[in-house]
mmCIF file with all atom_site columns, N, CA and C in Angstrom:
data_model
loop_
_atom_site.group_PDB
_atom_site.id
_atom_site.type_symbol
_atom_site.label_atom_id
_atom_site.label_alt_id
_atom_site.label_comp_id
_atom_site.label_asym_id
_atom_site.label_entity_id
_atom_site.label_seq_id
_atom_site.pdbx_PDB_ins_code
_atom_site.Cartn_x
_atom_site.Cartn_y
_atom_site.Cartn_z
_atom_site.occupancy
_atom_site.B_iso_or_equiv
_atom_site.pdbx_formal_charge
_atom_site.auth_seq_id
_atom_site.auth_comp_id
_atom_site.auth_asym_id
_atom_site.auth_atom_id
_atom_site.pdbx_PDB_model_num
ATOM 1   N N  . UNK Z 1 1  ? 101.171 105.451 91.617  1.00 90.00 ? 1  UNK Z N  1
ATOM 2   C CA . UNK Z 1 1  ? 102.605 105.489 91.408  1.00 90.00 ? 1  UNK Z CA 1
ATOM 3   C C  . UNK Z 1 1  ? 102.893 105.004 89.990  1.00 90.00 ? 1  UNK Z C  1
ATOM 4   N N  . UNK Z 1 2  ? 103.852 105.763 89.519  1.00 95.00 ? 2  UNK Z N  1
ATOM 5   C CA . UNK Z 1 2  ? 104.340 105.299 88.004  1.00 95.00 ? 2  UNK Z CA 1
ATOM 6   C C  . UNK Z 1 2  ? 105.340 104.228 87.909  1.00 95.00 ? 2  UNK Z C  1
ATOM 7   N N  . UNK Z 1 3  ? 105.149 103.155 86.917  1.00 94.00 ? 3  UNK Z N  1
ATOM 8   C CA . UNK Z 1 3  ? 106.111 102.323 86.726  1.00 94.00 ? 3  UNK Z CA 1
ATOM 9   C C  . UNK Z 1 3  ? 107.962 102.684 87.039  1.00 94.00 ? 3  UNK Z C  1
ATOM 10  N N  . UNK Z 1 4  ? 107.641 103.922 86.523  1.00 95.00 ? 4  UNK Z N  1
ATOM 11  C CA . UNK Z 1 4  ? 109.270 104.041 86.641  1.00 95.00 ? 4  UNK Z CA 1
ATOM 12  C C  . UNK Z 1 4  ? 110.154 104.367 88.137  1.00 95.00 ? 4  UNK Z C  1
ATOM 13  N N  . UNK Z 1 5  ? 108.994 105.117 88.828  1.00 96.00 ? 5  UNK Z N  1
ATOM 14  C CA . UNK Z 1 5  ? 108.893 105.207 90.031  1.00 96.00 ? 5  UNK Z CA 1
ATOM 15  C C  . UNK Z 1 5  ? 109.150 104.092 90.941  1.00 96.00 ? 5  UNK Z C  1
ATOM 16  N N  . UNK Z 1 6  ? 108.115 102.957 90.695  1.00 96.00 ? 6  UNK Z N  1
ATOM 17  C CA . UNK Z 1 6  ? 108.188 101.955 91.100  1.00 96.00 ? 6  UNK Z CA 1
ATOM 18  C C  . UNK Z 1 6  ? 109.345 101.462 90.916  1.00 96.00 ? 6  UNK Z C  1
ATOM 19  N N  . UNK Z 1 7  ? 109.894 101.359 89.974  1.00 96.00 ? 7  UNK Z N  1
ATOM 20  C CA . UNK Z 1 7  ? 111.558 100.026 89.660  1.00 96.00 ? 7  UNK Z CA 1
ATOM 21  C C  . UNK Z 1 7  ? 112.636 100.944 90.155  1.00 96.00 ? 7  UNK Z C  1
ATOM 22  N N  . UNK Z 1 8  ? 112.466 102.347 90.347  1.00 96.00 ? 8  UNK Z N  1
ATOM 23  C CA . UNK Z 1 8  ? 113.474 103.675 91.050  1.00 96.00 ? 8  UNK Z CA 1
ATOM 24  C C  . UNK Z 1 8  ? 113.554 103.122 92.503  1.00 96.00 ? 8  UNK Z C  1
ATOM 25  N N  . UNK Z 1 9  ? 112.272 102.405 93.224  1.00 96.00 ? 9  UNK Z N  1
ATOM 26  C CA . UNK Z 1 9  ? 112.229 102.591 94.433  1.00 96.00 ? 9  UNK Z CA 1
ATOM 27  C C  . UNK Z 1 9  ? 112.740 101.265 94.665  1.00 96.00 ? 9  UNK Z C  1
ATOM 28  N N  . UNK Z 1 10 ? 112.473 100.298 93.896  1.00 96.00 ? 10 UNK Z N  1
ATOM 29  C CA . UNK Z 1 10 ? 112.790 98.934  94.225  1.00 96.00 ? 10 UNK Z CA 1
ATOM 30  C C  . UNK Z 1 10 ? 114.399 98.691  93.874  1.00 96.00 ? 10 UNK Z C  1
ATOM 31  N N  . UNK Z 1 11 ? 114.725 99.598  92.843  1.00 96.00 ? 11 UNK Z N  1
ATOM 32  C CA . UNK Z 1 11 ? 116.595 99.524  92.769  1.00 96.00 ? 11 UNK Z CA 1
ATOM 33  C C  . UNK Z 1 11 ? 117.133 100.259 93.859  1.00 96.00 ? 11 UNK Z C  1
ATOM 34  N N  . UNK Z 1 12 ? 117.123 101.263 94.258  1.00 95.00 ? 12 UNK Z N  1
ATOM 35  C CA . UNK Z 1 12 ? 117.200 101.828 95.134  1.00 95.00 ? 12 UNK Z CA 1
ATOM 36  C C  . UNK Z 1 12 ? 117.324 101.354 96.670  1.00 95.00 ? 12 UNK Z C  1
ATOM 37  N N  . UNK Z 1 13 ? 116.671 100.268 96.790  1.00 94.00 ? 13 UNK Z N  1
ATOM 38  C CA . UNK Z 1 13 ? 116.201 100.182 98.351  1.00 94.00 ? 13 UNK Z CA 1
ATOM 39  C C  . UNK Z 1 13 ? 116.795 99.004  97.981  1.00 94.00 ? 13 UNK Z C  1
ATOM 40  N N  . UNK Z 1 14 ? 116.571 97.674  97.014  1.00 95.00 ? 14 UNK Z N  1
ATOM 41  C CA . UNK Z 1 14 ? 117.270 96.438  97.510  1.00 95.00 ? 14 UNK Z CA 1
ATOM 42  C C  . UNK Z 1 14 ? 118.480 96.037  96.195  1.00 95.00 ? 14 UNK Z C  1
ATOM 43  N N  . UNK Z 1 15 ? 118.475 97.134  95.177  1.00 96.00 ? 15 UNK Z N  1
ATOM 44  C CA . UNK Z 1 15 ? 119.756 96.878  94.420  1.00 96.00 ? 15 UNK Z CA 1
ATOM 45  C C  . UNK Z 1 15 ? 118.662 96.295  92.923  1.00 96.00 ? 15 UNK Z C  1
ATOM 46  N N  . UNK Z 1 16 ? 119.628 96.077  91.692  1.00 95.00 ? 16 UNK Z N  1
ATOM 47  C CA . UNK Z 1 16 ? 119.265 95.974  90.612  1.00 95.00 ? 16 UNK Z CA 1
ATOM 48  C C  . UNK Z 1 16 ? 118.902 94.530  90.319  1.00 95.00 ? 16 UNK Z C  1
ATOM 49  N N  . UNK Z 1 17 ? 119.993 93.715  90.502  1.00 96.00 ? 17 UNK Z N  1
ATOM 50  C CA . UNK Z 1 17 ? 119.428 92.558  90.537  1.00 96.00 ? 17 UNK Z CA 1
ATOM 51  C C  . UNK Z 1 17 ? 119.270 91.478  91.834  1.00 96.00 ? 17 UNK Z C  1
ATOM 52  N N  . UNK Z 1 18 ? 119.064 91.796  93.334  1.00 96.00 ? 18 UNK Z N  1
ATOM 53  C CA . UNK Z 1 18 ? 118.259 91.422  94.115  1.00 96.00 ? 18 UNK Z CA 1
ATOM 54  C C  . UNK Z 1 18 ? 116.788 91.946  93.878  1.00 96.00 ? 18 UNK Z C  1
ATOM 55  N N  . UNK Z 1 19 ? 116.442 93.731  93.269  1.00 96.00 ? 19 UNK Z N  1
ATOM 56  C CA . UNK Z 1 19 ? 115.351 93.649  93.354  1.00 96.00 ? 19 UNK Z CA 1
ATOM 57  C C  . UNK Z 1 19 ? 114.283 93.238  92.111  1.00 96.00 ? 19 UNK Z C  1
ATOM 58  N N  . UNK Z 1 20 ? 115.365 92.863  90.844  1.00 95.00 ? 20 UNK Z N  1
ATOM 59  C CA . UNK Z 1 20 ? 114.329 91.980  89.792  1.00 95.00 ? 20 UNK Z CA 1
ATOM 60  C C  . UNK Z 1 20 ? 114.092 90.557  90.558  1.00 95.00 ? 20 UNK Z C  1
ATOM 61  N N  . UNK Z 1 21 ? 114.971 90.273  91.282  1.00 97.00 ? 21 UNK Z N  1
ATOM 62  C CA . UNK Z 1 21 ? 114.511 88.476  91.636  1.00 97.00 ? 21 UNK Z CA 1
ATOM 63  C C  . UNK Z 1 21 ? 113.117 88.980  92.633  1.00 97.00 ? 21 UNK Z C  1
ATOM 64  N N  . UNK Z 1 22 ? 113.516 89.849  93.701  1.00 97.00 ? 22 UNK Z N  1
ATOM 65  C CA . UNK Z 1 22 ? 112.528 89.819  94.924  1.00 97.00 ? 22 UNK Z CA 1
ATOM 66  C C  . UNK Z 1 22 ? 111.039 90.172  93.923  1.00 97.00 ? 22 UNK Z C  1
ATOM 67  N N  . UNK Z 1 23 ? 111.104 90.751  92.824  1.00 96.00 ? 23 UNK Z N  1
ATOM 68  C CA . UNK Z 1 23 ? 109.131 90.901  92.270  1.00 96.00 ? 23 UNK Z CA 1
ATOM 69  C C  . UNK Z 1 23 ? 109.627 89.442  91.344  1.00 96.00 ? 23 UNK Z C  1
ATOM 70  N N  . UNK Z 1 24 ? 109.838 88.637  90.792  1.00 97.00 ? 24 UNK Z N  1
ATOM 71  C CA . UNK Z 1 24 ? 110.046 87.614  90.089  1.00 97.00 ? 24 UNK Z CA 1
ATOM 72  C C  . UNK Z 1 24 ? 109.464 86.097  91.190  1.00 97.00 ? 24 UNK Z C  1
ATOM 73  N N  . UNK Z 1 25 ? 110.581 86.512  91.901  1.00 97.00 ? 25 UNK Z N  1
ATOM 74  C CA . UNK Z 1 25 ? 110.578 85.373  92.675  1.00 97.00 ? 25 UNK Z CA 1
ATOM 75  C C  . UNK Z 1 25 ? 109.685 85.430  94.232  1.00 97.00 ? 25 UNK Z C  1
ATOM 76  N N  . UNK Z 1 26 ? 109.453 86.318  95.410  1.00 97.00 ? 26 UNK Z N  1
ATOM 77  C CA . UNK Z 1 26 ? 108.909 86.619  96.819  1.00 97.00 ? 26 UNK Z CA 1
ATOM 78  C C  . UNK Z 1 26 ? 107.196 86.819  96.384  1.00 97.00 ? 26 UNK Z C  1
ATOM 79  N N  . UNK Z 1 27 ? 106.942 85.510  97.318  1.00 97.00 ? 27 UNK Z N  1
ATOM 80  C CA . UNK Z 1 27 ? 105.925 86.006  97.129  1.00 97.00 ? 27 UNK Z CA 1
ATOM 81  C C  . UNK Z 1 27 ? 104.939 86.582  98.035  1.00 97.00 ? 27 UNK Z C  1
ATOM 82  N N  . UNK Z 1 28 ? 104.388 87.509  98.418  1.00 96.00 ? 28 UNK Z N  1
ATOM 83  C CA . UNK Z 1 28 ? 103.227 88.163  98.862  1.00 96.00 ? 28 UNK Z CA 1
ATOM 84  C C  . UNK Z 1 28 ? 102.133 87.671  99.430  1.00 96.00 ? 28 UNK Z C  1
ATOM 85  N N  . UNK Z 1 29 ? 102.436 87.444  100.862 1.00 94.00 ? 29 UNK Z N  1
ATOM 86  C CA . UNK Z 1 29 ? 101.444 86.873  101.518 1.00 94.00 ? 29 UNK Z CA 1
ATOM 87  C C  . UNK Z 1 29 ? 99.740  87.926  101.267 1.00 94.00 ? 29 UNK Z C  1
ATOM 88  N N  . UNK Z 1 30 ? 100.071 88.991  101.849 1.00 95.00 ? 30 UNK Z N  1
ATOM 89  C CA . UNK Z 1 30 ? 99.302  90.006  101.787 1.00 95.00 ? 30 UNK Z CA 1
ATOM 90  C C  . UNK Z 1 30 ? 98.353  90.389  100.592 1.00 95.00 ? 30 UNK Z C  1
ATOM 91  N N  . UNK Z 1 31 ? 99.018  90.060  99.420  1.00 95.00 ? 31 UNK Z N  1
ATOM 92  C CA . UNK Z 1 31 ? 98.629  90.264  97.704  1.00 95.00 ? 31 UNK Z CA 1
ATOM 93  C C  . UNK Z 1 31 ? 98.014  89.256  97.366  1.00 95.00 ? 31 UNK Z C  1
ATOM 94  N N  . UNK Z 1 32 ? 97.755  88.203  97.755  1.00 94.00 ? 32 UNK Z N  1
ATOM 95  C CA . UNK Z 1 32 ? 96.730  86.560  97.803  1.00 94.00 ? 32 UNK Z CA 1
ATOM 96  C C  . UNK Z 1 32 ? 98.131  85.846  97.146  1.00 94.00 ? 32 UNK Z C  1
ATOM 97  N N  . UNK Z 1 33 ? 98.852  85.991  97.744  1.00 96.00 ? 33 UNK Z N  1
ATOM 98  C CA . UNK Z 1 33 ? 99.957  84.878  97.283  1.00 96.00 ? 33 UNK Z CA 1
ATOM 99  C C  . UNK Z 1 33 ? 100.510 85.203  95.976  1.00 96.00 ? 33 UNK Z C  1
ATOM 100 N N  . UNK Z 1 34 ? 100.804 86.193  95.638  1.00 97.00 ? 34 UNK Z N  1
ATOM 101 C CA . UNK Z 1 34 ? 101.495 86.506  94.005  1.00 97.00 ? 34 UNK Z CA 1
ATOM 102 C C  . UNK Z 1 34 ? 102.849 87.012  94.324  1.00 97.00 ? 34 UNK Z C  1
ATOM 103 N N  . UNK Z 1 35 ? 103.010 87.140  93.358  1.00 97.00 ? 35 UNK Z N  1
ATOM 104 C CA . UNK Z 1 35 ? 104.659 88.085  92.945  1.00 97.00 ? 35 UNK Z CA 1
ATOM 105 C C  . UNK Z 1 35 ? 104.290 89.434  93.247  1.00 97.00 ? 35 UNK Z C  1
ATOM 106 N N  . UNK Z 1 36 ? 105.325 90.241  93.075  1.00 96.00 ? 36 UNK Z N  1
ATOM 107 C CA . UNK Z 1 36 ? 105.249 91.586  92.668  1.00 96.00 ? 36 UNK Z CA 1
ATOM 108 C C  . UNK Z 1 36 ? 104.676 91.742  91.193  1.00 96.00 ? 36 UNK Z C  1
ATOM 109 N N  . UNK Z 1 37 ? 105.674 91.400  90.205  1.00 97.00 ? 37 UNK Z N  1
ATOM 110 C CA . UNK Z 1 37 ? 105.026 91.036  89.437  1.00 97.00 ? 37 UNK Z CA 1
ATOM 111 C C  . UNK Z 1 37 ? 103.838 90.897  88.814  1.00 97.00 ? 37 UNK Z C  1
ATOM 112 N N  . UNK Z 1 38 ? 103.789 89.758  89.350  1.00 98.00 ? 38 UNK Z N  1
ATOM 113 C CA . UNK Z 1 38 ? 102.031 88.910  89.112  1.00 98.00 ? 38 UNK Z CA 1
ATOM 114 C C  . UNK Z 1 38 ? 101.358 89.884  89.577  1.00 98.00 ? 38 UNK Z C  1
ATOM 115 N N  . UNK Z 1 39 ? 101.307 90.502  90.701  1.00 97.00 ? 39 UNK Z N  1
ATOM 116 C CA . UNK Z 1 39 ? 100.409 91.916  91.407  1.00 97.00 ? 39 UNK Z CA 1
ATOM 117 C C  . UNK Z 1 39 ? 100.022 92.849  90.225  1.00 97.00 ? 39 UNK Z C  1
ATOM 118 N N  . UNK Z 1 40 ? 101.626 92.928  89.364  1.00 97.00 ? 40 UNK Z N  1
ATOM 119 C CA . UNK Z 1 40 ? 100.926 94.012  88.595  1.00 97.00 ? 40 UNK Z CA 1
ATOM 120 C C  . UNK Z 1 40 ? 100.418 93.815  87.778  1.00 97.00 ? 40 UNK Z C  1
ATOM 121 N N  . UNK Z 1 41 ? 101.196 92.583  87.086  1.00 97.00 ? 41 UNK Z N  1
ATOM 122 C CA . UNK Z 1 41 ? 100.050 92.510  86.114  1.00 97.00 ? 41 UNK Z CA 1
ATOM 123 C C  . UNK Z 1 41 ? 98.966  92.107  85.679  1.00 97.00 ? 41 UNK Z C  1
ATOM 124 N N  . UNK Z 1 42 ? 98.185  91.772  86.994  1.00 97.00 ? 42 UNK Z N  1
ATOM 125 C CA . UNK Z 1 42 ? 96.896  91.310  87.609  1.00 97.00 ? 42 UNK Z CA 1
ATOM 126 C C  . UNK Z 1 42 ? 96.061  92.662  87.705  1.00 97.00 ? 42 UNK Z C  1
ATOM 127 N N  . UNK Z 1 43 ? 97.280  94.107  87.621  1.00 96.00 ? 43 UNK Z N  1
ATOM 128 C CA . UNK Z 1 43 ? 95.945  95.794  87.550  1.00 96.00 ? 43 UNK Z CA 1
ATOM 129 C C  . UNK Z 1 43 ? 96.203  95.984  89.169  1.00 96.00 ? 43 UNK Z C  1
ATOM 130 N N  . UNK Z 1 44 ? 97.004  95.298  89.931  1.00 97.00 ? 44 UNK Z N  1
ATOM 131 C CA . UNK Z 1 44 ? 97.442  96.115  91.831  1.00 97.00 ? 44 UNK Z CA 1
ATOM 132 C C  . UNK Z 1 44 ? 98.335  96.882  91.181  1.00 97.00 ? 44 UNK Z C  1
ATOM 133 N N  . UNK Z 1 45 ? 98.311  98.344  91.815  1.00 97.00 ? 45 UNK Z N  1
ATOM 134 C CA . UNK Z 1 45 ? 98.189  99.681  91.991  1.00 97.00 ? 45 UNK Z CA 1
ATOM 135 C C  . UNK Z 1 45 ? 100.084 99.126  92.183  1.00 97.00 ? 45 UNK Z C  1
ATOM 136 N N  . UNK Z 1 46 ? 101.001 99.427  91.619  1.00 97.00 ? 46 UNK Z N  1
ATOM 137 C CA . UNK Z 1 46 ? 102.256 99.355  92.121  1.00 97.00 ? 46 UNK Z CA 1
ATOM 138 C C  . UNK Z 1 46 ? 102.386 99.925  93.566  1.00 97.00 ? 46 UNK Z C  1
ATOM 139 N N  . UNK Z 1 47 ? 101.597 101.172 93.628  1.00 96.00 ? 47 UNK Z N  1
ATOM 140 C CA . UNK Z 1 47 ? 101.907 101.359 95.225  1.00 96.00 ? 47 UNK Z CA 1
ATOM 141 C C  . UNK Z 1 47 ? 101.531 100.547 96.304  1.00 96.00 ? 47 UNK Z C  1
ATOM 142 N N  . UNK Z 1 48 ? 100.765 99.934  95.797  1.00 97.00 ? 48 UNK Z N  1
ATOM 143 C CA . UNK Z 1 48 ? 100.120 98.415  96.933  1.00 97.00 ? 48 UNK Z CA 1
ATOM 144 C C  . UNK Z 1 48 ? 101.625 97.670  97.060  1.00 97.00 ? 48 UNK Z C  1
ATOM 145 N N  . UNK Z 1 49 ? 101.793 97.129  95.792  1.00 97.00 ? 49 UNK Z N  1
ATOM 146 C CA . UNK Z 1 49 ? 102.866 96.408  95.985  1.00 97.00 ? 49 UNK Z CA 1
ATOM 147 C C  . UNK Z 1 49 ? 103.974 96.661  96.470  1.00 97.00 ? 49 UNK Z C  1
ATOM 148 N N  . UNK Z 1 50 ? 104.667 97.805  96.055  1.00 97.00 ? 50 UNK Z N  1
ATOM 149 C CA . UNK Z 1 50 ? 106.054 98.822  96.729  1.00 97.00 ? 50 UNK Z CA 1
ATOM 150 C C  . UNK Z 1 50 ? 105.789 98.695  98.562  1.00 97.00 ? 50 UNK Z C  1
ATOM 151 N N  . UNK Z 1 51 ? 104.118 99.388  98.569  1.00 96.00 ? 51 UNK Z N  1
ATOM 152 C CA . UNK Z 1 51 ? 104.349 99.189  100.427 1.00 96.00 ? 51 UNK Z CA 1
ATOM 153 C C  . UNK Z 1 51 ? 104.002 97.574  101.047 1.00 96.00 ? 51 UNK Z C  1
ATOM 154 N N  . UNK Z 1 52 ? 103.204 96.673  100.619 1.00 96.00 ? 52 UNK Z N  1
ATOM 155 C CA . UNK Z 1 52 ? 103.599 95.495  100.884 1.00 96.00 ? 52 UNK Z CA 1
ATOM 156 C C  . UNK Z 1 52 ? 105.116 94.644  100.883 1.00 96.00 ? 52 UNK Z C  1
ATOM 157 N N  . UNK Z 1 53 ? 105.311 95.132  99.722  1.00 96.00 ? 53 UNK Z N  1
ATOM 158 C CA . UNK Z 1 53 ? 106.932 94.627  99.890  1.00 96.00 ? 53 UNK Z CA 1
ATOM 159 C C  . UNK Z 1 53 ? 108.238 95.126  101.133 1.00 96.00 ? 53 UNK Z C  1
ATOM 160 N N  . UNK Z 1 54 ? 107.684 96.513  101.114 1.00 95.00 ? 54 UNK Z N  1
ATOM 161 C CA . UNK Z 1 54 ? 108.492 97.283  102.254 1.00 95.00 ? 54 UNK Z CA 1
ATOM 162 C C  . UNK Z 1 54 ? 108.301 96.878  103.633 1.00 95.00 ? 54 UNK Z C  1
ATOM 163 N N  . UNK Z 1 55 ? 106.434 96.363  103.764 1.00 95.00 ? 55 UNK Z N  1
ATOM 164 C CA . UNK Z 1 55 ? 106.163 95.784  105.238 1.00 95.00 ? 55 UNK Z CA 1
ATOM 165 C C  . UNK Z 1 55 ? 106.825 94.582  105.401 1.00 95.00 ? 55 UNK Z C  1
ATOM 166 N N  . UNK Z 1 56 ? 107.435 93.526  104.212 1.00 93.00 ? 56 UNK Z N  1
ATOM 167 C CA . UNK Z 1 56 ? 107.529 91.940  104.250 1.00 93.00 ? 56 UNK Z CA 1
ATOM 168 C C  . UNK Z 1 56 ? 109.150 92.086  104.440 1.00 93.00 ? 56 UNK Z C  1
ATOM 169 N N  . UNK Z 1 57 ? 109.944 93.064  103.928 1.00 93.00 ? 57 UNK Z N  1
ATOM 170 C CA . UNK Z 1 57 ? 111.141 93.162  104.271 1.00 93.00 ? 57 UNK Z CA 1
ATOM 171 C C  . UNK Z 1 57 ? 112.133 94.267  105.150 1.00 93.00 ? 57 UNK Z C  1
ATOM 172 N N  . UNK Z 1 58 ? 110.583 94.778  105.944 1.00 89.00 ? 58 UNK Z N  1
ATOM 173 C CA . UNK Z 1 58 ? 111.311 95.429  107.263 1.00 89.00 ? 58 UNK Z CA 1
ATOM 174 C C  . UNK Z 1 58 ? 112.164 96.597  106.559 1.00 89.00 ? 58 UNK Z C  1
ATOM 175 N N  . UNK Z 1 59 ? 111.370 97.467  105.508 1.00 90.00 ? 59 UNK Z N  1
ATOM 176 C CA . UNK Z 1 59 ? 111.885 98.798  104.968 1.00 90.00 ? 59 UNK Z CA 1
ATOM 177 C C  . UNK Z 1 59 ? 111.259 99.966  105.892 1.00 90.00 ? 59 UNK Z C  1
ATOM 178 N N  . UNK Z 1 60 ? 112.284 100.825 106.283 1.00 86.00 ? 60 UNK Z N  1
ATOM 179 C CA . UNK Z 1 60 ? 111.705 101.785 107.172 1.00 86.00 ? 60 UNK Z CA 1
ATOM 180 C C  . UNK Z 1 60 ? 111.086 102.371 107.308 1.00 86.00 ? 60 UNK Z C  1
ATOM 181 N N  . UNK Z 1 61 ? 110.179 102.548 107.987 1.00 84.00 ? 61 UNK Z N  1
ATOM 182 C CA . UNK Z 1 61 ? 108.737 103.625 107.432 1.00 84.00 ? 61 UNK Z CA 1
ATOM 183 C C  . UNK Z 1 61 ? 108.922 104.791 106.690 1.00 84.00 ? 61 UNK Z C  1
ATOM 184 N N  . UNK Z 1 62 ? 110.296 105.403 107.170 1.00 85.00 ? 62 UNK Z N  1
ATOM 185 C CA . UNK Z 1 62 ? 111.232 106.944 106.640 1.00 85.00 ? 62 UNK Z CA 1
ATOM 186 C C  . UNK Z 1 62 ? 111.117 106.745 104.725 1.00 85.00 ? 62 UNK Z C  1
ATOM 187 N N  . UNK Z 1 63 ? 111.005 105.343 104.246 1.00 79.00 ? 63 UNK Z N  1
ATOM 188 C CA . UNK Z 1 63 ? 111.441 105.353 102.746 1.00 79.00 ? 63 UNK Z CA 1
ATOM 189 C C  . UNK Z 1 63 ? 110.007 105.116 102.353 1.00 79.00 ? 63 UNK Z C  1
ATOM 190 N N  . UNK Z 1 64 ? 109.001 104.552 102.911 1.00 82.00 ? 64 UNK Z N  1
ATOM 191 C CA . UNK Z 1 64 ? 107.941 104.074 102.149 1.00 82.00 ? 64 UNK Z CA 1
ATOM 192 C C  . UNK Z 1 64 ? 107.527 105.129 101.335 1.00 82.00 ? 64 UNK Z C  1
#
């Protein structure tokens, strides 16, 4: 998935600035405890992160 893709899906689904706090601030049990963020720029695949985030906040399977 492409960056831009990625921040399309994350404005989209939880808004512009709930979804800069939720990769800033939530962190990712699943991802060894990081950010969104931190995920990426650790080299996780944004799509890891987009569907982890979607499983942690009960996004519908219909959008993943």
């Amino acid at each position: 998935m492409r960056m831009t893709d990625f921040h399309e899906r994350i404005e989209t689904q939880f808004g512009r600035i709930r979804g800069d706090s939720i990769l800033v601030d939530h962190v990712i049990i699943s991802l060894g405890g990081l950010t969104g963020a931190q995920a990426i720029e650790a080299g996780v695949d944004p799509k890891e992160v987009w569907l982890a985030l979607c499983a942690e906040f009960d996004v519908p399977k219909s959008v993943w």
